Short mmCIF file of C-alpha atoms in Angstrom, two decimals:
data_model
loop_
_atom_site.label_atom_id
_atom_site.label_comp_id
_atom_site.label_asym_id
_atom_site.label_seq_id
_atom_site.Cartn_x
_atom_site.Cartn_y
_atom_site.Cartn_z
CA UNK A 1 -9.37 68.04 -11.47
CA UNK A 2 -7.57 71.56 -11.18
CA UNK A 3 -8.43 74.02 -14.29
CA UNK A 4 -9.98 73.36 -17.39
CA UNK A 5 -10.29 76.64 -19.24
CA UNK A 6 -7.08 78.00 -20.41
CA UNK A 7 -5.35 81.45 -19.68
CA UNK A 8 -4.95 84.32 -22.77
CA UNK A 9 -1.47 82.66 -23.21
CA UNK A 10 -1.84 80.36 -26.03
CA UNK A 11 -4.35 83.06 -27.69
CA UNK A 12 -1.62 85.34 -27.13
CA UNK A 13 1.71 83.61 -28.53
CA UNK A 14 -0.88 82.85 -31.52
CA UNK A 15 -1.54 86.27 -32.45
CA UNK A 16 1.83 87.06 -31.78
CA UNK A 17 3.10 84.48 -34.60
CA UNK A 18 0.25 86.12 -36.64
CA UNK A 19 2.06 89.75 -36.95
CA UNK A 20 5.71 88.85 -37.06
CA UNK A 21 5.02 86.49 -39.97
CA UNK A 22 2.94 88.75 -41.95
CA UNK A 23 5.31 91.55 -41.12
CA UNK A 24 8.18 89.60 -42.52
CA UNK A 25 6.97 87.05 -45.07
CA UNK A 26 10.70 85.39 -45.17
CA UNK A 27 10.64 84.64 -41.41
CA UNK A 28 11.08 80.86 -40.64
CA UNK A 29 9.66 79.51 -37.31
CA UNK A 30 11.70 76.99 -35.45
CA UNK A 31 10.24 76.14 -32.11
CA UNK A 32 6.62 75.44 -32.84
CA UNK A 33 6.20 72.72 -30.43
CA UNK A 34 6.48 74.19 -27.05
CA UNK A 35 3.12 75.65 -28.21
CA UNK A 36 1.15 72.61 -28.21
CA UNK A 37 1.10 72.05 -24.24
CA UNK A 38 -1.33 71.89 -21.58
CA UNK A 39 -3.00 75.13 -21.69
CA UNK A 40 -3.29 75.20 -25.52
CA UNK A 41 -4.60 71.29 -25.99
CA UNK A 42 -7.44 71.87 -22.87
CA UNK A 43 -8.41 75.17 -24.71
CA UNK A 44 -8.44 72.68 -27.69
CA UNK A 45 -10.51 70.13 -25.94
CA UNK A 46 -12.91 72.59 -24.53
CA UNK A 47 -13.71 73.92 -28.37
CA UNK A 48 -14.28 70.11 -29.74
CA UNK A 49 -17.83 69.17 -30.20
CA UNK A 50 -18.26 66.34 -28.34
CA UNK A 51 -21.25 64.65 -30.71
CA UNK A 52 -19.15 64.01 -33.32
CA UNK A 53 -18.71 60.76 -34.90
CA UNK A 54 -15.63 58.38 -32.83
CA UNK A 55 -12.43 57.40 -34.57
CA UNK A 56 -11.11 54.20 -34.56
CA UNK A 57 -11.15 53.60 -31.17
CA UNK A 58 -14.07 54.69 -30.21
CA UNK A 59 -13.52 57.03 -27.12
CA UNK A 60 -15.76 59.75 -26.70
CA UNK A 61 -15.35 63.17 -25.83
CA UNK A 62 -17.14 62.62 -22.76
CA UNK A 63 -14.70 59.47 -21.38
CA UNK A 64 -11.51 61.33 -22.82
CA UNK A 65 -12.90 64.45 -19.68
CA UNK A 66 -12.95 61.43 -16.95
CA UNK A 67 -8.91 61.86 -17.20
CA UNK A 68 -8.51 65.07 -18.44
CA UNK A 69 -5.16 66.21 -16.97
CA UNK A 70 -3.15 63.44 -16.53
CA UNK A 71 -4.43 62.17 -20.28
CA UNK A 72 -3.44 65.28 -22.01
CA UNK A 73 0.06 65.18 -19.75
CA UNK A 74 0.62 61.61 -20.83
CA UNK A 75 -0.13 63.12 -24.41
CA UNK A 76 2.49 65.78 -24.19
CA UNK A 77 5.06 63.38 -22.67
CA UNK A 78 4.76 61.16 -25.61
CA UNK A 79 5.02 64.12 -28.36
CA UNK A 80 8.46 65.47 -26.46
CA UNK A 81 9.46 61.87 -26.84
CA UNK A 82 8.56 61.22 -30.82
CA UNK A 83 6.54 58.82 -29.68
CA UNK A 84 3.08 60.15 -30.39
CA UNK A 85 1.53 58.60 -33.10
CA UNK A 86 -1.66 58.86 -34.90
CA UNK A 87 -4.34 56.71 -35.30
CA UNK A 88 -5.65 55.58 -38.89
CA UNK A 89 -8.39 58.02 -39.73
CA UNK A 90 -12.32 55.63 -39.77
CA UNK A 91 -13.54 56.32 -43.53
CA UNK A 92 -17.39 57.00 -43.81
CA UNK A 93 -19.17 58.15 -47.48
CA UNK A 94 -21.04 60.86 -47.71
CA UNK A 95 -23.39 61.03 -50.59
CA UNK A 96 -21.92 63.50 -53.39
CA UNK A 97 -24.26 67.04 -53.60
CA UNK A 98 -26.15 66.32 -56.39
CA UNK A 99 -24.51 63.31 -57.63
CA UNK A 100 -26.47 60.04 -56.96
CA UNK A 101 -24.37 56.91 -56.70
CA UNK A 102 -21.56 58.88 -56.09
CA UNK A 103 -19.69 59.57 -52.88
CA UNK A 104 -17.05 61.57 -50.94
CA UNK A 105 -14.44 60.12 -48.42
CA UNK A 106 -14.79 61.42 -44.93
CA UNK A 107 -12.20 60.71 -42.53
CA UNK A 108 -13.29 60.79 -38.56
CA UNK A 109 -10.29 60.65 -36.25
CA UNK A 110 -9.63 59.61 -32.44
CA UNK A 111 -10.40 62.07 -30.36
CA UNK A 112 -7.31 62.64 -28.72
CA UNK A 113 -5.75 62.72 -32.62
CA UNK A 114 -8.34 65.89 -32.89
CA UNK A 115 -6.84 68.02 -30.13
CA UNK A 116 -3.51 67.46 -31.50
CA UNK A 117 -4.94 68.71 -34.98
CA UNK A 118 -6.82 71.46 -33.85
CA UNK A 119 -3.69 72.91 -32.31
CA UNK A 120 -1.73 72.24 -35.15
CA UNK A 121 -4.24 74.01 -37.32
CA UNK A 122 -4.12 77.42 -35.15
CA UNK A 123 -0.32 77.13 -35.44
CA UNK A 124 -0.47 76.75 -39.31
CA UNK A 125 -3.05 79.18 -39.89
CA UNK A 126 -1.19 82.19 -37.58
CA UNK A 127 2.15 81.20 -39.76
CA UNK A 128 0.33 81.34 -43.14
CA UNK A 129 -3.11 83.12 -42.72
CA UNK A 130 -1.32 86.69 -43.62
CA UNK A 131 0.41 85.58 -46.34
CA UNK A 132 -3.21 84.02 -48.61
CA UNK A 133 -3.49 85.86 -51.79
CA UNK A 134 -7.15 87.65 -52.15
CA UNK A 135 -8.18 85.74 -54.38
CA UNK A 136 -8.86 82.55 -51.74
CA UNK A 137 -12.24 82.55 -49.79
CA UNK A 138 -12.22 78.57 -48.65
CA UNK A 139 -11.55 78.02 -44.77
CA UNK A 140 -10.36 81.25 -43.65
CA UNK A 141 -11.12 83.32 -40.88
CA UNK A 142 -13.69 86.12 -41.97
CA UNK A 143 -14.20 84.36 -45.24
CA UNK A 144 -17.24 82.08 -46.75
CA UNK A 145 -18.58 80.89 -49.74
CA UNK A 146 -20.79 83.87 -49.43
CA UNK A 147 -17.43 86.40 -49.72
CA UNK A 148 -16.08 84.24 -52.99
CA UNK A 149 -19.70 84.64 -54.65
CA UNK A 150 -19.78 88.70 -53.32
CA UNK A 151 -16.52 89.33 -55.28
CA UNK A 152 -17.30 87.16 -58.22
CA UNK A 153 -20.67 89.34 -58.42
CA UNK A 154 -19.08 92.64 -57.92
CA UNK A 155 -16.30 91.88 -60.31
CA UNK A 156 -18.80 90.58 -63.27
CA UNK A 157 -20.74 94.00 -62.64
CA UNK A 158 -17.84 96.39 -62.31
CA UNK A 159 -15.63 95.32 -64.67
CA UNK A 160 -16.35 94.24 -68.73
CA UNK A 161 -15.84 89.97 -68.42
CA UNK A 162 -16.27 88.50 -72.07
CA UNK A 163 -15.11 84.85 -70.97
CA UNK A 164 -15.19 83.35 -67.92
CA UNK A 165 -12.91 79.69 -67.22
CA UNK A 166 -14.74 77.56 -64.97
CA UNK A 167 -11.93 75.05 -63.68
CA UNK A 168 -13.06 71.75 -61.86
CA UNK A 169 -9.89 69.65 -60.41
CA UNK A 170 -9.87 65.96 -59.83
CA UNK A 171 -10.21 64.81 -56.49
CA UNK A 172 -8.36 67.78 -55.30
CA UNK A 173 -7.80 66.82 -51.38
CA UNK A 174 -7.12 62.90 -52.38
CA UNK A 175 -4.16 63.74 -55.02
CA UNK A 176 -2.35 66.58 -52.70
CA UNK A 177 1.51 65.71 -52.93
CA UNK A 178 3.12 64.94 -49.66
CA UNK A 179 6.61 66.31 -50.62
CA UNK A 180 5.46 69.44 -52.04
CA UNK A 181 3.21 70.31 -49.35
CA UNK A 182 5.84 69.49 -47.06
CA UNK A 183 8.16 71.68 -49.63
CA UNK A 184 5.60 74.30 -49.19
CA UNK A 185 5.93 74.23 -44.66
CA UNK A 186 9.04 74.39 -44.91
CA UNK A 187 9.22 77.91 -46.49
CA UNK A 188 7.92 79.41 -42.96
CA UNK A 189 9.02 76.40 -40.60
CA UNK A 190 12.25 75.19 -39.17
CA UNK A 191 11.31 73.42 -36.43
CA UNK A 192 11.71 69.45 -37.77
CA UNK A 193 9.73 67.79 -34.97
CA UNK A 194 6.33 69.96 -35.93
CA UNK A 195 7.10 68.55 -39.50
CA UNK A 196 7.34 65.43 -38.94
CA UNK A 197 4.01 64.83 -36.51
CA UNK A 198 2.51 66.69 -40.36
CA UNK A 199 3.76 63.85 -42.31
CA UNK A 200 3.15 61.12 -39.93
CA UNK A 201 -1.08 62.84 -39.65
CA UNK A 202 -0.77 62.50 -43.51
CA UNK A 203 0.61 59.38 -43.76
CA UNK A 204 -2.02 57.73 -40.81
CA UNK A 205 -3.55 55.73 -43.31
CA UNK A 206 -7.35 54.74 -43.38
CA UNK A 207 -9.46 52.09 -41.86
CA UNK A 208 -11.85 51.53 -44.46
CA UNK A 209 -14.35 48.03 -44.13
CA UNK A 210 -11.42 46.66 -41.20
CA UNK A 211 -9.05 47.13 -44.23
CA UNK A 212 -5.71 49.53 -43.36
CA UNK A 213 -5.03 51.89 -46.44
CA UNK A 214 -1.75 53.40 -47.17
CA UNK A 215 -2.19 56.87 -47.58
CA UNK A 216 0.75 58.33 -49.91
CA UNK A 217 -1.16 61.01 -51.47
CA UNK A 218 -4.17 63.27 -50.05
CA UNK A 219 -4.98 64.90 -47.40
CA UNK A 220 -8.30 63.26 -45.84
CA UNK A 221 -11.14 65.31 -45.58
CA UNK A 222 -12.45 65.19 -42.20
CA UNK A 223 -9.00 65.98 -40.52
CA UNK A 224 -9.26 68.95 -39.06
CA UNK A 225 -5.61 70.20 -39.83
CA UNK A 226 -6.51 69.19 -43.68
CA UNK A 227 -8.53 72.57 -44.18
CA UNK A 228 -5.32 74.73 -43.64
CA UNK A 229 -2.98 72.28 -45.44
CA UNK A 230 -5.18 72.30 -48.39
CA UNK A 231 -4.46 76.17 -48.33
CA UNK A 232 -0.99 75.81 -47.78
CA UNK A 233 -0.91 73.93 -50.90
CA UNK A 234 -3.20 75.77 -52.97
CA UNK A 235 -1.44 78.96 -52.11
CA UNK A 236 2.00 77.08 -53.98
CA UNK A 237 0.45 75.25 -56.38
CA UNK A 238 -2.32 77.72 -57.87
CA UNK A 239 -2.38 81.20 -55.87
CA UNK A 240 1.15 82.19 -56.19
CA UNK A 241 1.70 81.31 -59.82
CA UNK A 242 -1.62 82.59 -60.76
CA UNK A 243 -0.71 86.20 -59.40
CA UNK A 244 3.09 86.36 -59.86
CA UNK A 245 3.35 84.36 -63.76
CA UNK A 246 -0.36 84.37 -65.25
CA UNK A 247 -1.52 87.78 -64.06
CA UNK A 248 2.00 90.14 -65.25
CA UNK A 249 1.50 88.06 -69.15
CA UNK A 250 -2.32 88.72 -69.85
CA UNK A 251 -3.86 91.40 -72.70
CA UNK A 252 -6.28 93.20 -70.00
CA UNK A 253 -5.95 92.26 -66.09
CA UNK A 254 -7.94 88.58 -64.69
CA UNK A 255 -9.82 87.93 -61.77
CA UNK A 256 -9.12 84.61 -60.09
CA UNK A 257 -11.84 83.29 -57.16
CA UNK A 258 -11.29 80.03 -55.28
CA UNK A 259 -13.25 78.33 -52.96
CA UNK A 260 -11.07 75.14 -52.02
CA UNK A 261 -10.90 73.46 -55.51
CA UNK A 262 -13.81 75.94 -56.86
CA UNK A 263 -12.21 78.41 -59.51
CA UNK A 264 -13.56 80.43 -61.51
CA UNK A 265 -11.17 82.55 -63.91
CA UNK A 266 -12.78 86.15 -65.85
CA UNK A 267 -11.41 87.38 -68.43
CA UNK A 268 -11.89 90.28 -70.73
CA UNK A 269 -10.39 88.33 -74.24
CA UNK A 270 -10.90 85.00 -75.41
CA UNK A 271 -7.48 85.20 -76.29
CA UNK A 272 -6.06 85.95 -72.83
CA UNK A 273 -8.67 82.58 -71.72
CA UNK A 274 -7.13 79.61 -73.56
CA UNK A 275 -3.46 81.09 -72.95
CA UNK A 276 -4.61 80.68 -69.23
CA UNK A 277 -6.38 77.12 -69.62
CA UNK A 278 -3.54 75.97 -71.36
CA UNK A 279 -0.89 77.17 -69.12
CA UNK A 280 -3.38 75.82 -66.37
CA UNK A 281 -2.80 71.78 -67.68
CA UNK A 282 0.94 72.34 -67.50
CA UNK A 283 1.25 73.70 -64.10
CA UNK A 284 -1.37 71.33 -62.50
CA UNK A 285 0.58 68.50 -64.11
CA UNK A 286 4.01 70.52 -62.30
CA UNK A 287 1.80 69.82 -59.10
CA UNK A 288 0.82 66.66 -59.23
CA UNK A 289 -3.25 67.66 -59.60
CA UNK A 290 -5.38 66.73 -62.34
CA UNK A 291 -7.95 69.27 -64.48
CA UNK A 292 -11.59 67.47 -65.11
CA UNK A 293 -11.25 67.98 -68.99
CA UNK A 294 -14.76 66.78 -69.17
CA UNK A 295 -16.04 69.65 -66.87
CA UNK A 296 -13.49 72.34 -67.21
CA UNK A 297 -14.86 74.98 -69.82
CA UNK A 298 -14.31 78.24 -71.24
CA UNK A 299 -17.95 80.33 -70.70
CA UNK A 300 -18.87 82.85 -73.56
CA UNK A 301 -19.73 85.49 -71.11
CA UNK A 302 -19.96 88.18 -73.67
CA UNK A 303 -22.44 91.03 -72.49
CA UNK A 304 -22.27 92.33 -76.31
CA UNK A 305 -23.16 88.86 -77.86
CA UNK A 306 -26.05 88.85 -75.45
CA UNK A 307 -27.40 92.52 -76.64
CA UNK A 308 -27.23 90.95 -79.90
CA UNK A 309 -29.52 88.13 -79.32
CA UNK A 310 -26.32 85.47 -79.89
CA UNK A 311 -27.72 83.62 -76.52
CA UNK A 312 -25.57 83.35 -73.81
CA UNK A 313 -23.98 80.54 -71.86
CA UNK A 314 -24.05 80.13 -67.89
CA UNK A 315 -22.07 78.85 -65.15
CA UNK A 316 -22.43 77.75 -61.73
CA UNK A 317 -20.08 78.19 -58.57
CA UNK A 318 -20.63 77.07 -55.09
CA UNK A 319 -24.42 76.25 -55.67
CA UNK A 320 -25.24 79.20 -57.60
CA UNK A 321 -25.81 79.65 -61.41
CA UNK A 322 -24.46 82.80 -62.93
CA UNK A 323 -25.96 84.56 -66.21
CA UNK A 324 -26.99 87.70 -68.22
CA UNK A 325 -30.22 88.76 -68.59
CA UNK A 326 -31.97 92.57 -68.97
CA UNK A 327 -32.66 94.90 -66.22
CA UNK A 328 -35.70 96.76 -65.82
CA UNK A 329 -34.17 99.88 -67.02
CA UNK A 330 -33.00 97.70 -70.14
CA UNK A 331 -29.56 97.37 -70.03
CA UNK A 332 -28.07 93.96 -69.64
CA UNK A 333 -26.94 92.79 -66.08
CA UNK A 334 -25.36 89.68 -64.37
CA UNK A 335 -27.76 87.60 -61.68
CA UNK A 336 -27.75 84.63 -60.21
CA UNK A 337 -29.99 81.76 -58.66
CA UNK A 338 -29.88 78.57 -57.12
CA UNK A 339 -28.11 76.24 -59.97
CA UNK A 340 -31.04 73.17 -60.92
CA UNK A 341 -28.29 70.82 -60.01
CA UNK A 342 -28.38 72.33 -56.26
CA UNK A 343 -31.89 72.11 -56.41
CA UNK A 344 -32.78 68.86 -57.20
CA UNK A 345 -30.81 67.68 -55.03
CA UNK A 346 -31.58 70.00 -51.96
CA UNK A 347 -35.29 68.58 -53.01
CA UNK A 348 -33.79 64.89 -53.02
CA UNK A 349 -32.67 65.25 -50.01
CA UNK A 350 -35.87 66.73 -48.34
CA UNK A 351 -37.75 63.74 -49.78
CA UNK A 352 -35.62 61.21 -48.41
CA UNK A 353 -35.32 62.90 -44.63
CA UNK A 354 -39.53 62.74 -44.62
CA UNK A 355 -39.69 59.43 -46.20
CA UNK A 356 -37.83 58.00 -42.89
CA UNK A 357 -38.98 60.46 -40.27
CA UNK A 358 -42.80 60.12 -40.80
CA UNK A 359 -43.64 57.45 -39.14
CA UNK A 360 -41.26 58.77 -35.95
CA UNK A 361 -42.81 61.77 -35.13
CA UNK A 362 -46.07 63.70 -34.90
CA UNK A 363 -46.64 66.56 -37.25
CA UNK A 364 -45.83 68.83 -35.26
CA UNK A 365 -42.65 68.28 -33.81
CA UNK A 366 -41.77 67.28 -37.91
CA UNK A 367 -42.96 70.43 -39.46
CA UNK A 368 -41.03 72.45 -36.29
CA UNK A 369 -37.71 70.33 -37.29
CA UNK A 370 -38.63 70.85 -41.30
CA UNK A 371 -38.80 74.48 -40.36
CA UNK A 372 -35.43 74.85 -39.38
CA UNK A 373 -34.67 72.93 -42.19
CA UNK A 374 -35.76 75.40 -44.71
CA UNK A 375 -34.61 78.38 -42.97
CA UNK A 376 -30.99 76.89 -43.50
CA UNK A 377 -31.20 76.58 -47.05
CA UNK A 378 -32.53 80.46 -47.19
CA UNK A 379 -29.55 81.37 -45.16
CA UNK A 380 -27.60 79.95 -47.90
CA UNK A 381 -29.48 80.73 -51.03
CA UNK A 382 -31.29 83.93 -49.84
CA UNK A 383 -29.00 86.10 -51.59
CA UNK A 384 -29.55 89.39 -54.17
CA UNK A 385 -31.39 88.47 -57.33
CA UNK A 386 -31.88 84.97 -55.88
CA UNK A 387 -35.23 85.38 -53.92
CA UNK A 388 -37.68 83.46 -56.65
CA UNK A 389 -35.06 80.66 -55.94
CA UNK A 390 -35.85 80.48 -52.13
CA UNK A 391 -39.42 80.73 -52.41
CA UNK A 392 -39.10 77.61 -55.36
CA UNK A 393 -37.37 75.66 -53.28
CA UNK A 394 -39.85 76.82 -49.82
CA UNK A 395 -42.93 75.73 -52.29
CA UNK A 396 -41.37 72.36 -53.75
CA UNK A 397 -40.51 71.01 -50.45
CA UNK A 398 -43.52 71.96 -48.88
CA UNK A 399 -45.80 70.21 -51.58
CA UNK A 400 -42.93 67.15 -50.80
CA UNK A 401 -43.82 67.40 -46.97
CA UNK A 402 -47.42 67.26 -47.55
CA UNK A 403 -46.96 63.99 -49.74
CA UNK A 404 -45.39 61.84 -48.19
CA UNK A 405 -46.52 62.75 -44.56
CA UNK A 406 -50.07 61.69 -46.27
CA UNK A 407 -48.64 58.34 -46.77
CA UNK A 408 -48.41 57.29 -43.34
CA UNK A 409 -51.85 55.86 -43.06
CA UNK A 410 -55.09 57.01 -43.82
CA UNK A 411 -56.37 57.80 -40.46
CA UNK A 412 -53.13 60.59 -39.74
CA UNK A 413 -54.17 61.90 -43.67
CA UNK A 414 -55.03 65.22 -43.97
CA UNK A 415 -56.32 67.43 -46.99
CA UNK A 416 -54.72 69.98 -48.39
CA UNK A 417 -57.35 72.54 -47.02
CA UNK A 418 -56.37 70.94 -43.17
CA UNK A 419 -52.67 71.11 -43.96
CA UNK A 420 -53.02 74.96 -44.77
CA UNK A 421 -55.17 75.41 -41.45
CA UNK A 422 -52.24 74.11 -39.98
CA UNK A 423 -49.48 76.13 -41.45
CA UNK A 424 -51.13 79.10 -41.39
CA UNK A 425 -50.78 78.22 -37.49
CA UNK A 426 -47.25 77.51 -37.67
CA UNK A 427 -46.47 79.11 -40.73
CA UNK A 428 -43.33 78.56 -43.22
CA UNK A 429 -40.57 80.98 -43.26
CA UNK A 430 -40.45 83.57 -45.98
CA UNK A 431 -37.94 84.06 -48.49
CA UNK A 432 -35.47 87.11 -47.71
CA UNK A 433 -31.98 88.18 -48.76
CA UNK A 434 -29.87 87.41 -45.81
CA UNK A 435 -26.88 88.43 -48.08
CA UNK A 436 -26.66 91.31 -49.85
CA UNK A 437 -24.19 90.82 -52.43
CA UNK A 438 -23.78 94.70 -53.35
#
């Protein structure tokens, strides 16, 4: 079948596009699509996971290998020609984190559509990657929820934060306009073919219940080039104006920390705070997004109200809730923990895996995979301040375990004073910080 790892090249011209566009942040790009070619889309289909759900079609990674070469040639022949086209994305729902009844559009594409995207993405995020304002954290290289909630922490400690804005958008990724993302490209690219393979991915449409859905808005979650065009768009729409109009008007500086379509907003007056929210509603409308008026708030974060005995108000971001309380040495601080919405429904979720594994499995092999299962959650959540958090969580889904594996039938029972035997055997991880925030 000839070679099927790729050379440096395409890691090479990448990195290459990386430095002259952050060197010169007015330099267009206009011959992109030479770079999606043989070498590039087998180093693409090498990095796919091949259990991932099918598209539409149903092809596997596995039967896509049987042709390798000659399918990814055909595939290239087809893009020189225009004549590439992709496949409606297959819509699945995903339960909502904490939101019962509610769920999220996910959109699984054909697997050949995936190695097209994946290249795509690397050429997008080389263009645009060094131009992202600090303030982003959400699918970037080096970055993680854990780096938004570090600078939100270090910035509440270091700096004096009387009111924070905690901004929720509506269906962010489903309302992205098409013309202003495209708007957005076309500040860094000039070549029209790469362009228009973006709007014909965004305009796919989605197979949802054998029903074909228009898609003239959004950017389906699930794509993999959506991540980076979400950016792209935030980075117009939000990012820029926040830093070059919002930041230059305010009373004291602001501190701005997104995550996606998680932003929080500090600021030092109340004042500066509802200038901000309100100039907020008019851009988003400029945009084409929608503000959650229902959830969007302004937070009394006031460290002197709270020294006063005023109470205090909290807010969450990315799973975690944020709030004042006093220090050992008695001076007021900022902490965090796992938010009770993130916990309930971490626990919900626990109960529901056991209540349909128990009867598949032996205990063993069940506590060994529910093992794993709470050492990912501490990865998460085991954070500074947030231990007692972990070890809630560690206790309330143990006591769950021990429940409902008890409800199998009464000759598998076992007592509690067995069940700790047994654990003591194969014990339980232990809470630890596996991110220091400081």
């Amino acid at each position: 079948m000839g070679k099927t790892k790729p050379s440096k090249q395409t890691e090479t011209k990448l990195k290459r596009i990386r430095q002259l566009s952050g060197e010169n942040s007015g330099m267009k790009f206009k011959w992109l699509m030479p770079h999606i070619n043989k070498d590039s889309l087998i180093g693409c289909f090498n990095e796919l996971d091949g259990s991932k759900a099918v598209g539409v079609d149903g092809q596997t990674k596995e039967e896509y290998r049987t042709n390798l070469e000659e399918n990814i040639e055909n595939l290239i022949e087809k893009m020189k020609k225009m004549a590439y086209r992709p496949a409606p994305v297959r819509e699945v729902l995903i339960p909502k984190e904490g939101q019962q009844c509610k769920f999220r559009p996910l959109g699984i594409s054909n697997f050949e559509d995936k190695l097209v995207q994946l290249m795509m993405s690397k050429i997008l995020e080389a263009i645009f990657e060094p131009l992202f304002r600090d303030c982003s954290h959400g699918f970037r290289p080096n970055r993680s929820c854990h780096t938004a909630i570090k600078a939100l922490n270090n910035h509440l400690h270091s700096n004096q934060c009387e009111v924070v804005i905690d901004v929720d958008l509506e269906n962010f990724f489903g309302t992205i306009d098409h013309e202003l993302l495209i708007k957005a490209l076309r500040v860094k690219i000039e070549d029209d073919r790469f362009i228009r393979y973006i709007i014909r991915m965004l305009k796919a449409g989605v197979l949802s219940d054998g029903e074909l859905k228009i898609t003239e808005e959004g950017a389906p979650q699930g794509n993999i080039v959506s991540p980076i065009l979400s950016n792209i768009f935030a980075q117009y729409a939000f990012d820029r104006w926040f830093e070059e109009v919002i930041q230059p008007k305010t009373r004291m500086p602001v501190k701005c920390i997104r995550y996606c379509d998680d932003i929080v907003i500090c600021c030092r007056y109340r004042s500066d705070a509802k200038d901000i929210l309100k100039a907020l509603r008019d851009r988003l409308q400029k945009v084409s997004l929608k503000l959650n008026v229902a959830k969007t708030k302004l937070v009394d974060f006031s460290q002197t109200s709270f020294r006063k005995g005023q109470g205090q108000e909290t807010f969450d971001f990315l799973g975690f809730s944020f709030y004042l309380a006093w220090s050992v040495g008695g001076n007021v601080t900022v902490k965090l923990k796992t938010s009770r919405k993130r916990l309930r429904s971490k626990l919900r979720k626990v109960k529901d895996w056991i209540k349909v594994n128990r009867h598949k499995e032996k205990l063993k092999p069940l506590w060994i995979t529910f093992r794993l299962k709470l050492r990912g959650h501490g990865r998460y959540y085991g954070v500074s301040h947030n231990i007692e958090g972990v070890r809630r969580f560690y206790h309330e889904a143990v006591r769950i375990f021990f429940k409902w594996i008890n409800r199998r039938s009464q000759r598998k029972s076992l007592t509690w004073e067995q069940f700790n035997k047994f654990i003591q055997i194969y014990p339980a991880p232990g809470a630890k910080v596996y991110q220091s925030l400081f």
